[in-house]
Coordinates of C-alpha atoms and ligand atoms in Angstrom, one line a residue:
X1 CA 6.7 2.0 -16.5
X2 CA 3.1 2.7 -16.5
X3 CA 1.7 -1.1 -16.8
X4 CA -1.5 -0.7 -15.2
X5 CA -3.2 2.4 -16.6
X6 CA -7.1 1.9 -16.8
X7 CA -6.8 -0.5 -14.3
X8 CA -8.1 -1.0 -10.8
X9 CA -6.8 -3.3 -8.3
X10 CA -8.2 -4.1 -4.6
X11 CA -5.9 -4.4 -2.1
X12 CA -7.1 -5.3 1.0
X13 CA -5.6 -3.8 4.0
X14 CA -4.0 -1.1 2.2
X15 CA -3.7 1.2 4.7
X16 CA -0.1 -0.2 6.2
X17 CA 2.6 -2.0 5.2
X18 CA 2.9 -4.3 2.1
X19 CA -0.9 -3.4 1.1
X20 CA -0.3 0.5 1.2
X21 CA 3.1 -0.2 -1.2
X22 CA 0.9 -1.7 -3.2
X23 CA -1.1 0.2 -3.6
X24 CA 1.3 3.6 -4.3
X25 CA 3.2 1.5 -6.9
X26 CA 0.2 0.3 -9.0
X27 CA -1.0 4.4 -8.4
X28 CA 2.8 5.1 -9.5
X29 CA 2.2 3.1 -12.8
X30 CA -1.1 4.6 -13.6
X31 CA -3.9 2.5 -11.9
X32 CA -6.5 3.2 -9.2
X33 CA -6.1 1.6 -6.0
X34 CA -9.1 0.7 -3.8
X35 CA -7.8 0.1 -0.4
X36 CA -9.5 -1.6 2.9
X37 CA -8.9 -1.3 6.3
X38 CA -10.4 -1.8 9.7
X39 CA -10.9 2.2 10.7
X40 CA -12.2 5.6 9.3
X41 CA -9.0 7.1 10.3
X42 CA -6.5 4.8 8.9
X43 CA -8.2 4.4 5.5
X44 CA -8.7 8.2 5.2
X45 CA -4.9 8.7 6.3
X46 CA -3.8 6.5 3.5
X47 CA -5.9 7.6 1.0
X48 CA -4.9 11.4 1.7
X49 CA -1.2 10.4 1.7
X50 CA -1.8 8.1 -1.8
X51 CA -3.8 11.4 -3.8
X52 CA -6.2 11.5 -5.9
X53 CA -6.5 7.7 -7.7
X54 CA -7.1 6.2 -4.2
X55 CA -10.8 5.1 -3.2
X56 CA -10.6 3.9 0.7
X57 CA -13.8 1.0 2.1
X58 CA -13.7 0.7 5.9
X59 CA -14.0 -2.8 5.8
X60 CA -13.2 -5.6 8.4
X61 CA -11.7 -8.6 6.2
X62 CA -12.6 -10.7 9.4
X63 CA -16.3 -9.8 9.3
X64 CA -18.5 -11.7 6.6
X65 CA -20.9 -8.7 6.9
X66 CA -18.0 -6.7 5.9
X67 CA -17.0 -9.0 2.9
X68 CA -20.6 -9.2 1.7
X69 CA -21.1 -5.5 1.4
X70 CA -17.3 -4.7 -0.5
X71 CA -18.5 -5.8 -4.0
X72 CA -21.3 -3.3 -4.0
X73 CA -19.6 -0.8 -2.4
X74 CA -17.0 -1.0 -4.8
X75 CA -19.6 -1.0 -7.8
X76 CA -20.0 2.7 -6.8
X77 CA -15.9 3.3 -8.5
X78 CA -16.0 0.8 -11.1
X79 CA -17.5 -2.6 -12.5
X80 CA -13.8 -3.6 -13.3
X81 CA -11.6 -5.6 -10.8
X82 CA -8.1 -6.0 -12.7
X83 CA -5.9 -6.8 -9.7
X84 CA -7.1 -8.4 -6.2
X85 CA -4.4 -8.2 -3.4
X86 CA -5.7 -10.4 -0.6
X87 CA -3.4 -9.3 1.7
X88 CA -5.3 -7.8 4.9
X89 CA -3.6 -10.0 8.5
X90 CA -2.1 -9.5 11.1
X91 CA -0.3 -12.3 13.6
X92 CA -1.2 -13.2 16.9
X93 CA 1.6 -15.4 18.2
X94 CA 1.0 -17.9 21.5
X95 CA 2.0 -21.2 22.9
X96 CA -0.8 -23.7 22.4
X97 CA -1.6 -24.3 25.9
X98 CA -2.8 -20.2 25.9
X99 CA -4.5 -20.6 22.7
X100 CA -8.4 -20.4 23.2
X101 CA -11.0 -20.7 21.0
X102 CA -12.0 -17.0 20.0
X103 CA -8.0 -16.7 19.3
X104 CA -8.3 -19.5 16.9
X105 CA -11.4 -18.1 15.2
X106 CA -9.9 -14.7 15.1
X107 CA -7.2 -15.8 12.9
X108 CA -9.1 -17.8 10.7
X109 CA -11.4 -15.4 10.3
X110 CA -9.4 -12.7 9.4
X111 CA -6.6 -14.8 7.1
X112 CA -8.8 -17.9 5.8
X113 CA -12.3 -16.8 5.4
X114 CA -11.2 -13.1 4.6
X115 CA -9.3 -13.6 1.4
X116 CA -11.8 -16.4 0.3
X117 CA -14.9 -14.4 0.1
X118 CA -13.0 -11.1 -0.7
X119 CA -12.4 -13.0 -3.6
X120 CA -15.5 -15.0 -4.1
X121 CA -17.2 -11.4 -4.2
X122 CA -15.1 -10.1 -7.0
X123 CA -15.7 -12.8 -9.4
X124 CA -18.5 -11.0 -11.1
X125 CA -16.3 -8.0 -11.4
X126 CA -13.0 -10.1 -13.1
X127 CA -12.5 -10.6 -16.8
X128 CA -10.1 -12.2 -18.4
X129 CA -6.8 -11.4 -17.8
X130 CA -7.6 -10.0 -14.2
X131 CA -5.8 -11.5 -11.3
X132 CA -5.7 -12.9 -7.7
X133 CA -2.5 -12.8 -5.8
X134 CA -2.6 -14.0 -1.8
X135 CA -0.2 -13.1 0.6
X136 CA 1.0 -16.4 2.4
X137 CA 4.0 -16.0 4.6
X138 CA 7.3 -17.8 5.4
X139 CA 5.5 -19.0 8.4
X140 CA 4.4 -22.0 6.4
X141 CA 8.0 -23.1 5.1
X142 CA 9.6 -22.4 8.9
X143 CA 8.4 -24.1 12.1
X144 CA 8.6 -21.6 14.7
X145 CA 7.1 -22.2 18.5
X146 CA 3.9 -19.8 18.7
X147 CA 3.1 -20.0 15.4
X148 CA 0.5 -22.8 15.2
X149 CA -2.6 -20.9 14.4
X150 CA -1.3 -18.5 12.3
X151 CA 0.7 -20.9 9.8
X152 CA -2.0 -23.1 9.6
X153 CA -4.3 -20.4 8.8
X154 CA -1.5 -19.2 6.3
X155 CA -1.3 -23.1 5.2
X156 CA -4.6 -23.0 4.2
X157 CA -4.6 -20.0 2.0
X158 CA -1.8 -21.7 0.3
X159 CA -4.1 -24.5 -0.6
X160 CA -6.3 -21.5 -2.1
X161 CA -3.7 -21.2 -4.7
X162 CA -3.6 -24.7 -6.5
X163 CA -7.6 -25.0 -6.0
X164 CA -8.5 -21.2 -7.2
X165 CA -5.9 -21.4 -10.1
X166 CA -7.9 -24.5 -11.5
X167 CA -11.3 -24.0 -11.0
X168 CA -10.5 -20.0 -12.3
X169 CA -8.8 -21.1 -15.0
X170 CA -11.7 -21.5 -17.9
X171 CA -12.2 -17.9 -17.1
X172 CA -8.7 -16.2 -17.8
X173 CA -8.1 -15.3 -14.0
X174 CA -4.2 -15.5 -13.4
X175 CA -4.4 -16.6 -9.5
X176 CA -0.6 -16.9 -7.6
X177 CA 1.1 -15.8 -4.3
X178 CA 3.5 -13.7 -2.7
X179 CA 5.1 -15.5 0.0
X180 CA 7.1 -12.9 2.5
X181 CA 9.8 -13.6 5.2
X182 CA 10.3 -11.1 7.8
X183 CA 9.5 -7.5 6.3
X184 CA 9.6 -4.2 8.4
X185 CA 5.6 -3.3 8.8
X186 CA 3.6 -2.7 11.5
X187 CA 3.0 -6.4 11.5
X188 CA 3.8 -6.6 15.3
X189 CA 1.1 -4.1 16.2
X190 CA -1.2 -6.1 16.7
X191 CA 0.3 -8.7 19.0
X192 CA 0.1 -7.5 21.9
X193 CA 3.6 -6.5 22.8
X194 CA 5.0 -3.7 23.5
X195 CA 7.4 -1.1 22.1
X196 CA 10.7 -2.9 24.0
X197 CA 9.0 -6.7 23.0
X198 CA 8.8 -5.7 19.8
X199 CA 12.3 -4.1 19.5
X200 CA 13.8 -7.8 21.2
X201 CA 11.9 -9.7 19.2
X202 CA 13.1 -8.1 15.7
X203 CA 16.9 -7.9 17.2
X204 CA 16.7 -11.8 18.0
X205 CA 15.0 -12.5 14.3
X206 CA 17.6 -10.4 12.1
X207 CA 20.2 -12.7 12.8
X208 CA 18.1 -15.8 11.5
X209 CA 17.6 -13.9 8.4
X210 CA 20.3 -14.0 5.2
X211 CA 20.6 -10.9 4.2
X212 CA 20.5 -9.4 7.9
X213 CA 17.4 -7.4 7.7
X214 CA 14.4 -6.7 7.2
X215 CA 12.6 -6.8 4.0
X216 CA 11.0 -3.3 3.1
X217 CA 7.3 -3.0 1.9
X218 CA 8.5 -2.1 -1.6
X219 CA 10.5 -5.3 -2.0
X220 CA 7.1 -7.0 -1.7
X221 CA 5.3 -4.4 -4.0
X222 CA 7.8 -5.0 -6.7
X223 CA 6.7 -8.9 -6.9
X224 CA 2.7 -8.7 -6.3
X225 CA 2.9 -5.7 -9.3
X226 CA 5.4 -8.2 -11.5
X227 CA 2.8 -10.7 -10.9
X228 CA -0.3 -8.8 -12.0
X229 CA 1.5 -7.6 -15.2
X230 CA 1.6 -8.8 -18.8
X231 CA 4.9 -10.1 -18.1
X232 CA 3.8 -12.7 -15.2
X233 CA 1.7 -14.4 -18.4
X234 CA 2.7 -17.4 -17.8
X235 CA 2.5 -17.6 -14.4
X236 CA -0.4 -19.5 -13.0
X237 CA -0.5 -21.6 -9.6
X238 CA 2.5 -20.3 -8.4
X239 CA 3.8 -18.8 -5.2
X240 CA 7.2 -17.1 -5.2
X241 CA 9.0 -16.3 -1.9
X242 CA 10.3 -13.2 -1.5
X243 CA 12.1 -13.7 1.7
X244 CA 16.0 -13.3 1.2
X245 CA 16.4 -17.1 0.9
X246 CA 15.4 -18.0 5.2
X247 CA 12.8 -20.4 3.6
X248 CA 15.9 -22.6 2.3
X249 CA 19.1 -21.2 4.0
X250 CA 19.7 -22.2 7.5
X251 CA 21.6 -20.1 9.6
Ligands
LIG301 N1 5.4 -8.4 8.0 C1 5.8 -9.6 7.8 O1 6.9 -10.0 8.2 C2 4.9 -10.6 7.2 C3 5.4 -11.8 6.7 C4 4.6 -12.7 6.1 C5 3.3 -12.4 5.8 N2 2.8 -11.3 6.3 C6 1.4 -11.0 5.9 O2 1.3 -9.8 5.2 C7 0.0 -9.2 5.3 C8 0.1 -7.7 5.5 O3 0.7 -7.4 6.7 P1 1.8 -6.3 7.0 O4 3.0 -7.0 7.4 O5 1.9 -5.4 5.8 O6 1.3 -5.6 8.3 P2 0.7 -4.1 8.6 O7 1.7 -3.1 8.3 O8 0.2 -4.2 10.0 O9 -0.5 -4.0 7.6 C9 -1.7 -4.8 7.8 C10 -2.8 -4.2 7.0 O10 -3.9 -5.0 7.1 C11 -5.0 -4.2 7.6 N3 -5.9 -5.1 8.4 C12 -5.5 -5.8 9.5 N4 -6.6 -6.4 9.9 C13 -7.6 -6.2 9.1 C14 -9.0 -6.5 9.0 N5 -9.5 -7.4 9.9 N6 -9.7 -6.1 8.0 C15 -9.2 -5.2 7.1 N7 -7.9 -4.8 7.1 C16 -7.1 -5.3 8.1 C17 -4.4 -3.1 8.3 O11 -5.3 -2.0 8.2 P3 -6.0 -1.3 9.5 O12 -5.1 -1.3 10.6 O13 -6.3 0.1 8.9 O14 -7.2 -2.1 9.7 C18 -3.2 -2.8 7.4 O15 -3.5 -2.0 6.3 C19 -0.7 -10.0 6.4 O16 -1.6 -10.9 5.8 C20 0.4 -10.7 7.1 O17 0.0 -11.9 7.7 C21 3.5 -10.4 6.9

């Protein structure tokens, strides 16, 4: 299928995980991607690896200076935005009482006030029939100790969803969600655990899940690039889980 020829979508924090499959399917069907991350050397390592239709903006989603710079910066490609992936995140997972107030603004920063004003600045580049799709997380379905800031930060880009999709309506902007369960990324990374932690921590959570594994990056790609497509229409406000059923099946 080539669905998105002509078009360009920014995905932010493309340079990993579910952004970078993103970003190489919607290349695959004839788009240009425009990917963020947080370093030199992981933008220009994806952008080498994606070819030729990639642009790459080192850009910290959790940095307003950042976000107030993208839209300009990406007027130097195009004055187009057909897709926006608001994806960039990472978890940081702790028990309240170790939970201080730089951690808390770090998340919200990075998953609440990132994908708001990456947004907010691509408005003047959307026409009608462009889209929005967030990346919320299973986090907000599942209660699971250590995960206070981060599903309430994911909580709150939920809310994004219902308000964005009405007040973008008049103007044609489709605006829905991906919400993933547990998908094989470098998601951990960032934590603060090691290799072994990490290792443990995905051996414990495999059993919890369905289908017994992790979800790969290209599950997730399928369902943001069926959302941005002619075929999603209809679909407006929504958020679809793509998380082997863990959101509703209890092991
Ligand atoms: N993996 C899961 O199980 C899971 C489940 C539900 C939701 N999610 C959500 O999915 C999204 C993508 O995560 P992933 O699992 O694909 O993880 P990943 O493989 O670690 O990829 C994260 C991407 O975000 C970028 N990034 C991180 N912080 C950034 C910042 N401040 N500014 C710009 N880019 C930044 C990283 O790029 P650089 O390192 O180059 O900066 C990387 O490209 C996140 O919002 C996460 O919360 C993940």
């Amino acid at each position: 299928m080539q669905r998105f020829i002509n078009q360009y979508a920014l995905i932010t924090g493309g340079t990993n995980g579910m952004g970078y499959a993103v970003a190489e399917q919607f290349i695959g069907e004839g788009g240009t991607a425009i990917i963020t991350g947080r370093s030199e050397e992981t933008v220009l390592k994806a952008t080498e690896k994606l070819g030729r239709k990639a642009v790459g903006i080192v850009s910290d989603a959790g940095n307003m200076k950042d976000l107030m710079h993208l839209q300009n910066e990406i007027k130097q490609y195009t004055e187009n935005i057909d897709l926006v992936f608001a994806n960039a995140g990472y978890g940081k997972f702790k028990p309240i009482e170790n939970v201080d107030p730089e951690d808390f603004d770090e998340l919200f920063n990075i998953l609440v006030k990132g994908p708001f004003f990456t947004v907010q600045q691509m408005l003047p580049l959307m026409k009608k029939g462009s889209s929005v799709i967030f990346n919320t997380s299973v986090a907000t379905e599942i209660s699971m100790p250590n995960f206070s800031v981060y599903s309430a930060a994911k909580s709150a880009v939920q809310s994004f969803v219902k308000t964005f999709a009405t007040e973008l309506l008049e103007r044609g902007i489709r605006v829905n969600a991906i919400s993933p369960g547990h998908i094989k990324t470098n998601i951990f990374n960032n934590t603060g655990l090691n290799k072994e932690q990490i290792e443990d921590a995905v051996q414990h959570i495999i059993p919890t899940i369905p289908f017994k594994r992790q979800g790969d990056p290209s599950e997730i790609a399928n369902t943001v690039l069926f959302l941005a497509s002619r075929e999603a229409s209809y679909i407006h406000g929504a958020e679809i889980k793509v998380d082997a059923g863990i959101s509703v099946i209890r092991s």
